[in-house]
Amino acid sequence: MVTEDKNQGANLRPDNKILIPATIILIGIIACSILFTEPFEQLLKSVYSVFTNTTGTLFLWATLVMMFLSVFFMFSRYGEIKFGEKDEKPEFNNYSWISMMFCSGVAGAVMFWSIVEPLFNLAYPPMFAEPLSREAFEWSMAYVLLHWGPVTWPWYMVSALPICYLYYKRKKPVLRISSTAEPILGEKANRGIGRGIEIIFIIGLMFSNATVMGVSVPIVNHALSAVLGIKPSFTLELVILGISAVIFTASVSLGLKKGIKVLSDANVVIALGLVLFCFVTGPTVFIVDNFTNSMGQMLSNFWGMILWTDPYTKGSFPQDWTIFYALWMASYGPFMGLFIARISRGRTVRQVIALGLAGGIAGSYMIHAVFGGYTLHAQLNGVVDAVDMLKASGGSAALVSVLSTLPAGTFVLIGYCVFSTIFLATSVDSCAYIISCSATTKLVPGTEPTRGHRFYWAAIQAGLALAAITLGGLGPAKVFANFAGALMLVPIAFGIASWFKMTKQDDALVKYCTPDPNKTI
């Protein structure tokens, strides 16, 4: 295995001072989850309850800050900063860029939540509405649009900027989160503190992706069981995890352009096909009207929804949903920042934020509007009592019951299984790629971590997914996501502070942002 490229100055050996501590912690968590399932699950639930009730509101304010910063960077003179040489063209076209960004950012979970979250909002509605009431239907999709729009994508876009700047402007020869702390910490960022930040990032990202895998695999389990006429089982979940492993192993072998890019492009086509089929064969007018109504509901009540903490009753909706999403998306922020940085050579700040927000929100809204709208229509008109199914058998069973009511429901379930499996493989592949970048001694633009190093982290991730499946249920998955989000706020805060310091030190507003007098910004 070639570990050093003398021509480009890269050293592709794993940094064992990062790899070994992170591995020990993750293996310990996997072992506790599998060997001591019930006590470990109770411990997680206790920590989750205390954490969300005492510190959750902080993340609502942090989400608002990320929204403000994304708008500020897009429309200010910072927007002119280009990540690459002055005349350099983007490495990937807009379609591939959005596809890779979207598939890595939402993974297979987007299809699950597009059906299951509206049902939860009907069964346990926000804003003191009665279950299954008109008010519950009014709020149901409005909260989905809030969570998968402004709560999600600003975390990703803003987190990418300092990493892009370091990698393409300062030519920092690593693709690491700890590098973003260097302008603040100095040489300490390359020593113990920096490695500590990197270990926090790796563990947090693993937990965040385990949340997705812990949700996605049981869904495919139930969908395949319905198609094959068998009972869902843990054995089938292991088979599904194995198939996913084969796909992401092949993708890891092929690398970024031939692996992740191809899978992402293909999966967007499958997603568009499923969405179009449901839209055309389902209640088209209701879907459009429901989305329009929900968008108006969300926009007119935005501030009350995003900052609602329900301090006067014992309700837990804000903690269970809005705060959960804020933490979960924060947990993906640094990962998406690193991934977006890797694929954004030749783009400006304005292009990264505008294209990322537009593509991400549009894709999320399209999927949620169609499948969420169909779900609400089916429940409202008695096509299926999906809320009762949710309460009795869980989210995966409710999802299958809804999709089965579509015309050619069996083929839809098969398409959904393919879609979710590829989405899952893309997410795992992207995660393994970025973690191996973080744990590589020295990368330079144009180089990639070794194949063996990427395989290593993919295998560890599969083990953590097995732990999440063993624990089972949405409760442990939410705990994983919240824990990951709490960890990630540290590198995100360092990154934002470093962005402002770096641009000031480099006089970037003069070098890269001086507006053309004949151009309107």
Coordinates of C-alpha atoms in Angstrom, one line a residue:
M1 CA 0.0 0.0 0.0
V2 CA 1.4 3.4 -1.0
T3 CA 1.2 5.7 2.0
E4 CA 3.1 8.7 0.8
D5 CA 3.0 10.7 -2.4
K6 CA 6.2 12.6 -2.6
N7 CA 5.1 14.6 -5.6
Q8 CA 2.1 16.0 -3.8
G9 CA 3.5 15.9 -0.3
A10 CA 0.7 13.7 1.1
N11 CA 1.2 11.2 3.9
L12 CA -1.7 8.8 3.8
R13 CA -0.8 6.8 6.9
P14 CA -3.6 6.7 9.6
D15 CA -2.9 9.0 12.6
N16 CA -2.9 6.4 15.4
K17 CA -3.2 9.1 18.1
I18 CA -6.7 9.7 16.7
L19 CA -7.6 6.3 15.4
I20 CA -6.7 4.2 18.5
P21 CA -8.6 6.2 21.2
A22 CA -11.7 6.6 19.0
T23 CA -11.7 2.9 18.2
I24 CA -11.4 1.9 21.9
I25 CA -14.4 4.2 22.8
L26 CA -16.5 3.0 20.0
I27 CA -15.8 -0.7 20.5
G28 CA -16.6 -0.2 24.2
I29 CA -20.0 1.3 23.3
I30 CA -20.8 -1.5 20.8
A31 CA -19.9 -4.1 23.4
C32 CA -22.1 -2.6 26.1
S33 CA -25.0 -2.2 23.7
I34 CA -24.9 -5.9 22.6
L35 CA -23.8 -7.5 25.9
F36 CA -25.8 -5.4 28.4
T37 CA -28.7 -4.2 26.2
E38 CA -31.4 -3.5 28.8
P39 CA -29.2 -1.7 31.5
F40 CA -27.4 0.3 28.8
E41 CA -30.7 1.3 27.2
Q42 CA -32.0 2.5 30.6
L43 CA -28.9 4.5 31.1
L44 CA -29.2 6.1 27.7
K45 CA -32.9 7.1 28.3
S46 CA -32.0 8.6 31.7
V47 CA -29.2 10.7 30.2
Y48 CA -31.5 11.8 27.3
S49 CA -34.3 13.0 29.6
V50 CA -32.0 15.1 31.8
F51 CA -30.1 16.5 28.8
T52 CA -33.0 17.6 26.7
N53 CA -34.9 19.1 29.7
T54 CA -31.9 21.1 31.0
T55 CA -30.0 22.2 27.9
G56 CA -32.3 21.6 24.9
T57 CA -33.4 25.3 24.6
L58 CA -29.8 26.3 23.9
F59 CA -30.0 24.4 20.6
L60 CA -33.1 26.2 19.5
W61 CA -31.2 29.5 19.8
A62 CA -28.1 28.0 18.1
T63 CA -30.3 26.9 15.2
L64 CA -31.6 30.5 14.8
V65 CA -28.0 31.7 14.8
M66 CA -27.1 29.3 12.0
M67 CA -30.1 30.5 10.0
F68 CA -29.0 34.1 10.4
L69 CA -25.4 33.3 9.5
S70 CA -26.4 31.4 6.3
V71 CA -28.4 34.4 5.1
F72 CA -25.7 36.9 6.1
F73 CA -22.8 35.0 4.4
M74 CA -24.9 34.5 1.2
F75 CA -25.8 38.2 0.7
S76 CA -22.8 39.9 2.3
R77 CA -19.5 40.5 0.6
Y78 CA -18.3 37.2 2.0
G79 CA -20.3 35.6 -0.7
E80 CA -17.7 36.5 -3.3
I81 CA -14.9 34.3 -1.7
K82 CA -14.1 31.5 -4.1
F83 CA -12.8 28.2 -3.0
G84 CA -10.1 27.6 -5.5
E85 CA -8.2 29.6 -8.1
K86 CA -9.8 32.7 -9.6
D87 CA -10.8 31.2 -12.9
E88 CA -11.3 27.7 -11.7
K89 CA -14.6 26.0 -12.6
P90 CA -16.5 23.8 -10.2
E91 CA -15.2 20.2 -9.9
F92 CA -18.8 18.8 -10.1
N93 CA -21.8 20.0 -12.0
N94 CA -24.8 21.3 -10.1
Y95 CA -26.9 18.1 -10.4
S96 CA -24.1 15.9 -9.0
W97 CA -23.2 18.4 -6.3
I98 CA -26.7 18.6 -5.0
S99 CA -27.2 14.9 -5.4
M100 CA -24.1 14.0 -3.3
M101 CA -24.9 16.7 -0.7
F102 CA -28.5 15.7 -0.4
C103 CA -28.0 12.0 -0.2
S104 CA -25.2 12.4 2.4
G105 CA -27.2 14.9 4.4
V106 CA -30.6 13.1 4.7
A107 CA -29.7 9.5 4.1
G108 CA -32.5 6.9 4.1
A109 CA -34.2 8.4 7.1
V110 CA -36.0 11.1 5.0
M111 CA -38.4 8.6 3.6
F112 CA -39.2 7.2 7.1
W113 CA -39.9 10.5 8.6
S114 CA -41.9 11.8 5.7
I115 CA -44.6 9.2 6.6
V116 CA -44.0 8.6 10.3
E117 CA -43.5 12.1 11.7
P118 CA -46.9 13.4 10.4
L119 CA -48.5 10.3 12.2
F120 CA -46.7 11.1 15.4
N121 CA -47.9 14.7 15.1
L122 CA -51.5 13.4 14.8
A123 CA -51.2 11.0 17.6
Y124 CA -49.3 13.3 20.0
P125 CA -49.9 16.8 18.5
P126 CA -48.2 20.1 19.3
M127 CA -49.7 23.3 20.5
F128 CA -52.2 21.6 22.8
A129 CA -54.3 20.3 19.9
E130 CA -56.4 17.2 20.5
P131 CA -55.2 14.0 18.9
L132 CA -56.6 13.5 15.3
S133 CA -58.4 16.8 15.5
R134 CA -58.5 19.3 12.7
E135 CA -55.9 21.4 14.6
A136 CA -53.6 18.3 14.8
F137 CA -53.9 17.9 11.0
E138 CA -53.1 21.6 10.5
W139 CA -50.0 21.5 12.6
S140 CA -48.8 18.1 11.5
M141 CA -47.2 18.9 8.2
A142 CA -46.3 22.5 9.2
Y143 CA -43.9 21.1 11.8
V144 CA -42.4 18.6 9.3
L145 CA -41.6 21.5 7.0
L146 CA -40.0 23.5 9.8
H147 CA -37.8 20.5 10.9
W148 CA -36.7 19.5 7.4
G149 CA -36.2 23.0 6.1
P150 CA -34.8 25.9 8.2
V151 CA -33.9 23.6 11.1
T152 CA -31.7 21.3 9.0
W153 CA -29.8 22.9 6.1
P154 CA -28.2 26.0 7.7
W155 CA -26.2 23.7 10.0
Y156 CA -24.7 22.0 7.0
M157 CA -23.9 25.1 4.9
V158 CA -22.4 27.3 7.6
S159 CA -20.3 24.4 9.0
A160 CA -18.7 24.0 5.5
L161 CA -17.3 27.5 5.1
P162 CA -14.3 27.5 7.5
I163 CA -13.3 24.0 6.3
C164 CA -13.5 25.1 2.6
Y165 CA -11.5 28.3 3.4
L166 CA -8.7 26.3 5.2
Y167 CA -8.5 23.6 2.5
Y168 CA -8.6 25.8 -0.6
K169 CA -7.4 29.2 0.5
R170 CA -4.9 28.5 3.3
K171 CA -3.9 25.2 1.7
K172 CA -4.1 23.4 5.0
P173 CA -2.9 19.8 4.1
V174 CA -5.6 18.0 6.1
L175 CA -9.3 17.7 5.9
R176 CA -10.0 17.8 9.6
I177 CA -12.4 19.5 12.0
S178 CA -9.6 20.3 14.4
S179 CA -8.0 22.4 11.7
T180 CA -10.8 24.9 12.0
A181 CA -9.8 25.5 15.6
E182 CA -6.2 26.3 14.7
P183 CA -6.7 30.1 14.2
I184 CA -8.1 30.2 17.8
L185 CA -5.9 27.6 19.5
G186 CA -2.7 27.9 17.5
E187 CA -0.3 24.9 17.7
K188 CA -2.5 23.3 20.4
A189 CA -4.9 22.4 17.6
N190 CA -2.3 20.0 16.2
R191 CA -1.6 18.4 19.6
G192 CA -3.7 17.0 22.4
I193 CA -6.6 19.5 22.3
G194 CA -6.9 19.2 18.5
R195 CA -6.8 15.4 18.6
G196 CA -9.4 15.5 21.3
I197 CA -11.7 17.6 19.1
E198 CA -11.1 15.1 16.3
I199 CA -12.0 12.2 18.5
I200 CA -15.1 14.0 19.6
F201 CA -16.0 14.5 15.9
I202 CA -15.5 10.9 15.0
I203 CA -17.5 9.5 17.9
G204 CA -20.3 12.1 17.4
L205 CA -20.5 11.3 13.6
M206 CA -20.6 7.6 14.3
F207 CA -23.4 8.1 16.7
S208 CA -25.3 10.3 14.3
N209 CA -25.0 7.8 11.5
A210 CA -26.0 5.0 13.8
T211 CA -29.2 6.8 14.4
V212 CA -30.0 6.7 10.6
M213 CA -29.0 3.1 10.3
G214 CA -30.9 2.1 13.4
V215 CA -34.0 3.6 11.8
S216 CA -33.5 2.6 8.2
V217 CA -32.7 -1.1 8.6
P218 CA -35.9 -2.0 10.5
I219 CA -37.9 -0.1 7.8
V220 CA -36.5 -2.2 5.0
N221 CA -37.0 -5.3 7.2
H222 CA -40.7 -4.6 7.5
A223 CA -41.1 -3.6 3.8
L224 CA -39.3 -6.8 2.6
S225 CA -41.3 -8.9 5.0
A226 CA -44.6 -7.5 3.6
V227 CA -43.4 -8.2 0.0
L228 CA -42.2 -11.7 0.8
G229 CA -45.1 -12.6 3.1
I230 CA -42.9 -13.4 6.1
K231 CA -42.6 -12.1 9.6
P232 CA -40.0 -9.3 10.3
S233 CA -37.0 -10.7 12.2
F234 CA -33.7 -9.8 13.6
T235 CA -32.1 -12.3 11.2
L236 CA -33.5 -10.4 8.2
E237 CA -32.2 -7.2 9.6
L238 CA -28.7 -8.7 9.7
V239 CA -29.1 -9.8 6.0
I240 CA -30.2 -6.3 5.1
L241 CA -27.2 -4.8 7.0
G242 CA -25.0 -7.3 5.1
I243 CA -26.3 -6.3 1.7
S244 CA -25.8 -2.6 2.6
A245 CA -22.3 -3.5 3.6
V246 CA -21.6 -5.1 0.2
I247 CA -22.9 -2.0 -1.5
F248 CA -20.9 0.5 0.5
T249 CA -17.8 -1.8 0.3
A250 CA -18.0 -1.6 -3.5
S251 CA -18.6 2.2 -3.3
V252 CA -15.6 2.6 -0.9
S253 CA -13.5 0.7 -3.3
L254 CA -14.4 2.9 -6.3
G255 CA -13.8 6.2 -4.4
L256 CA -15.6 9.5 -4.5
K257 CA -16.2 10.1 -8.2
K258 CA -17.0 6.5 -9.2
G259 CA -18.6 5.4 -6.0
I260 CA -20.5 8.1 -3.9
K261 CA -21.2 10.2 -7.0
V262 CA -22.7 7.4 -9.1
L263 CA -24.8 6.0 -6.2
S264 CA -26.1 9.5 -5.3
D265 CA -27.0 10.3 -8.9
A266 CA -28.8 7.0 -9.3
N267 CA -30.6 7.3 -6.0
V268 CA -31.9 10.8 -6.8
V269 CA -33.5 9.3 -10.0
I270 CA -35.1 6.5 -7.9
A271 CA -36.4 9.1 -5.4
L272 CA -37.9 11.3 -8.1
G273 CA -39.6 8.2 -9.6
L274 CA -41.2 7.2 -6.3
V275 CA -42.3 10.8 -5.6
L276 CA -43.7 11.3 -9.1
F277 CA -45.6 7.9 -8.9
C278 CA -47.1 8.8 -5.6
F279 CA -48.0 12.3 -6.7
V280 CA -49.7 11.2 -9.9
T281 CA -51.5 8.1 -8.7
G282 CA -52.3 9.6 -5.2
P283 CA -54.6 12.5 -4.3
T284 CA -52.7 15.0 -6.3
V285 CA -55.0 18.0 -5.5
F286 CA -55.0 17.2 -1.8
I287 CA -51.2 16.9 -1.8
V288 CA -50.7 20.3 -3.4
D289 CA -53.4 22.0 -1.2
N290 CA -52.0 20.4 2.0
F291 CA -48.4 21.5 1.2
T292 CA -49.6 25.0 0.4
N293 CA -51.7 25.2 3.6
S294 CA -48.8 23.8 5.7
M295 CA -46.3 26.2 4.2
G296 CA -48.6 29.1 5.1
Q297 CA -49.1 27.7 8.6
M298 CA -45.3 27.3 9.1
L299 CA -44.4 30.8 7.8
S300 CA -47.1 32.6 9.7
N301 CA -46.2 30.9 13.0
F302 CA -42.5 30.5 12.4
W303 CA -41.2 32.3 15.5
G304 CA -43.7 30.7 17.8
M305 CA -42.9 27.2 16.4
I306 CA -39.1 27.4 16.4
L307 CA -38.9 28.8 19.9
W308 CA -41.8 26.9 21.6
T309 CA -40.6 25.2 24.7
D310 CA -43.9 24.5 26.4
P311 CA -42.8 25.6 29.9
Y312 CA -46.2 25.6 31.5
T313 CA -47.3 22.0 31.1
K314 CA -45.7 18.6 31.3
G315 CA -45.8 18.2 27.5
S316 CA -42.6 17.1 25.8
F317 CA -43.2 17.8 22.1
P318 CA -40.5 20.5 21.7
Q319 CA -38.0 18.2 23.4
D320 CA -39.0 15.2 21.5
W321 CA -39.1 16.8 18.1
T322 CA -37.8 20.4 17.5
I323 CA -34.9 20.1 19.9
F324 CA -34.2 16.6 18.8
Y325 CA -34.0 17.7 15.2
A326 CA -31.8 20.7 16.1
L327 CA -29.4 18.3 17.9
W328 CA -29.5 15.7 15.2
M329 CA -28.7 18.2 12.4
A330 CA -26.0 19.8 14.5
S331 CA -24.5 16.3 14.9
Y332 CA -24.2 16.1 11.1
G333 CA -23.0 19.7 10.7
P334 CA -19.2 19.1 10.8
F335 CA -19.5 15.9 8.8
M336 CA -21.5 17.7 6.1
G337 CA -19.1 20.6 6.3
L338 CA -16.1 18.3 5.6
F339 CA -18.0 16.5 2.8
I340 CA -19.3 19.8 1.2
A341 CA -15.8 21.2 1.4
R342 CA -14.4 18.1 -0.5
I343 CA -16.9 18.5 -3.4
S344 CA -17.0 22.3 -3.6
R345 CA -13.7 23.2 -5.3
G346 CA -14.3 26.1 -7.7
R347 CA -17.4 27.4 -6.0
T348 CA -18.0 30.6 -4.2
V349 CA -19.5 31.0 -0.7
R350 CA -22.7 32.4 -2.3
Q351 CA -22.9 29.4 -4.6
V352 CA -22.3 26.8 -1.8
I353 CA -24.9 28.3 0.5
A354 CA -27.5 29.3 -2.1
L355 CA -27.3 26.0 -4.0
G356 CA -27.1 24.0 -0.8
L357 CA -30.1 25.6 0.9
A358 CA -32.2 25.6 -2.3
G359 CA -31.4 22.0 -3.3
G360 CA -31.6 20.6 0.2
I361 CA -34.9 22.3 1.2
A362 CA -36.5 21.7 -2.2
G363 CA -35.6 18.0 -2.1
S364 CA -36.8 17.6 1.5
Y365 CA -40.0 19.4 0.9
M366 CA -40.8 17.5 -2.3
I367 CA -40.4 14.1 -0.5
H368 CA -42.3 15.2 2.6
A369 CA -45.0 17.1 0.8
V370 CA -45.9 14.1 -1.4
F371 CA -45.5 11.1 1.0
G372 CA -46.6 13.1 4.1
G373 CA -49.6 14.5 2.2
Y374 CA -50.6 11.1 1.0
T375 CA -50.2 9.7 4.6
L376 CA -52.5 12.4 6.0
H377 CA -55.0 11.9 3.2
A378 CA -55.1 8.1 3.9
Q379 CA -55.6 8.6 7.6
L380 CA -58.2 11.4 7.1
N381 CA -60.3 9.3 4.7
G382 CA -60.1 6.0 6.5
V383 CA -58.0 4.3 3.8
V384 CA -55.8 3.0 6.6
D385 CA -55.6 3.6 10.4
A386 CA -51.9 4.3 10.3
V387 CA -52.0 6.1 13.7
D388 CA -53.4 3.0 15.4
M389 CA -50.7 1.0 13.6
L390 CA -48.0 3.4 14.8
K391 CA -49.2 3.0 18.4
A392 CA -49.5 -0.8 18.2
S393 CA -46.5 -1.8 16.2
G394 CA -44.2 1.1 15.7
G395 CA -43.1 3.5 12.9
S396 CA -41.8 0.9 10.5
A397 CA -45.0 -1.1 10.5
A398 CA -47.0 2.1 10.1
L399 CA -44.9 3.1 7.1
V400 CA -45.4 -0.2 5.4
S401 CA -49.2 0.0 6.0
V402 CA -49.3 3.4 4.3
L403 CA -47.2 2.5 1.3
S404 CA -49.1 -0.7 0.8
T405 CA -52.3 1.3 0.0
L406 CA -50.7 2.9 -3.1
P407 CA -51.5 1.4 -6.5
A408 CA -49.0 -1.3 -7.2
G409 CA -48.1 -1.2 -3.5
T410 CA -45.8 -4.2 -3.8
F411 CA -43.6 -2.6 -6.4
V412 CA -43.6 0.6 -4.4
L413 CA -42.3 -1.3 -1.4
I414 CA -39.6 -2.9 -3.5
G415 CA -38.6 0.5 -4.9
Y416 CA -38.5 1.8 -1.4
C417 CA -36.3 -1.0 -0.2
V418 CA -33.8 -0.3 -3.0
F419 CA -34.0 3.4 -2.4
S420 CA -33.4 3.2 1.4
T421 CA -30.6 0.6 1.0
I422 CA -28.7 2.8 -1.5
F423 CA -29.3 5.9 0.6
L424 CA -28.0 4.0 3.6
A425 CA -24.9 2.8 1.7
T426 CA -24.2 6.3 0.5
S427 CA -24.4 7.7 4.0
V428 CA -22.1 5.0 5.4
D429 CA -19.7 5.5 2.5
S430 CA -19.6 9.3 2.9
C431 CA -19.2 8.9 6.7
A432 CA -16.3 6.4 6.3
Y433 CA -14.7 8.6 3.7
I434 CA -14.8 11.8 5.8
I435 CA -13.7 10.0 9.0
S436 CA -10.7 8.5 7.2
C437 CA -9.9 12.0 5.9
S438 CA -9.9 13.2 9.5
A439 CA -7.7 10.4 10.8
T440 CA -5.2 10.5 7.9
T441 CA -1.8 12.1 8.8
K442 CA -1.7 14.5 5.8
L443 CA -4.0 15.1 2.9
V444 CA -3.6 17.6 0.1
P445 CA -6.2 18.7 -2.4
G446 CA -6.6 16.0 -5.0
T447 CA -5.6 13.1 -2.8
E448 CA -7.9 10.6 -1.0
P449 CA -7.5 8.3 2.1
T450 CA -6.3 4.8 1.4
R451 CA -8.9 2.2 0.6
G452 CA -8.0 0.1 3.6
H453 CA -8.4 3.0 5.9
R454 CA -11.9 3.7 4.5
F455 CA -12.8 0.0 4.9
Y456 CA -11.8 0.1 8.5
W457 CA -14.2 2.9 9.5
A458 CA -17.0 1.4 7.4
A459 CA -16.6 -1.8 9.4
I460 CA -16.6 0.0 12.7
Q461 CA -19.7 1.9 11.6
A462 CA -21.5 -1.4 10.7
G463 CA -20.7 -2.6 14.2
L464 CA -22.3 0.5 15.8
A465 CA -25.3 0.0 13.5
L466 CA -25.6 -3.5 14.9
A467 CA -25.6 -2.0 18.4
A468 CA -28.3 0.5 17.5
I469 CA -30.5 -2.3 16.0
T470 CA -29.9 -4.4 19.1
L471 CA -31.2 -1.6 21.3
G472 CA -34.1 -1.0 18.9
G473 CA -36.8 1.6 18.8
L474 CA -36.8 5.4 18.3
G475 CA -35.9 6.1 21.9
P476 CA -32.3 4.9 21.7
A477 CA -31.9 6.3 18.2
K478 CA -32.9 9.8 19.5
V479 CA -30.5 9.4 22.4
F480 CA -27.7 8.6 19.9
A481 CA -28.6 11.7 17.9
N482 CA -28.8 14.0 20.9
F483 CA -25.5 12.8 22.3
A484 CA -23.9 13.3 18.9
G485 CA -25.3 16.9 18.6
A486 CA -24.1 17.9 22.0
L487 CA -20.6 16.8 21.1
M488 CA -20.6 18.5 17.7
L489 CA -21.4 21.9 19.0
V490 CA -17.8 22.2 20.2
P491 CA -16.1 21.9 16.8
I492 CA -18.9 24.0 15.1
A493 CA -18.4 26.9 17.6
F494 CA -14.6 26.8 17.0
G495 CA -15.2 26.7 13.2
I496 CA -17.4 29.8 13.1
A497 CA -15.1 31.8 15.4
S498 CA -12.1 30.7 13.2
W499 CA -13.9 31.8 10.0
F500 CA -14.2 35.4 11.2
K501 CA -10.7 35.4 12.5
M502 CA -9.2 33.9 9.3
T503 CA -11.0 36.3 6.9
K504 CA -9.9 39.2 9.0
Q505 CA -6.3 38.1 9.2
D506 CA -6.1 37.4 5.5
D507 CA -7.9 40.6 4.7
A508 CA -10.3 38.4 2.7
L509 CA -12.9 41.1 2.3
V510 CA -10.3 43.0 0.2
K511 CA -8.7 40.1 -1.6
Y512 CA -11.7 38.1 -2.4
C513 CA -14.8 40.2 -1.7
T514 CA -14.1 43.6 -3.3
P515 CA -17.3 44.1 -5.3
D516 CA -17.2 44.9 -9.0
P517 CA -18.5 48.5 -9.3
N518 CA -20.5 47.4 -12.3
K519 CA -22.0 44.4 -10.5
T520 CA -25.0 44.3 -8.2
I521 CA -24.5 41.9 -5.3

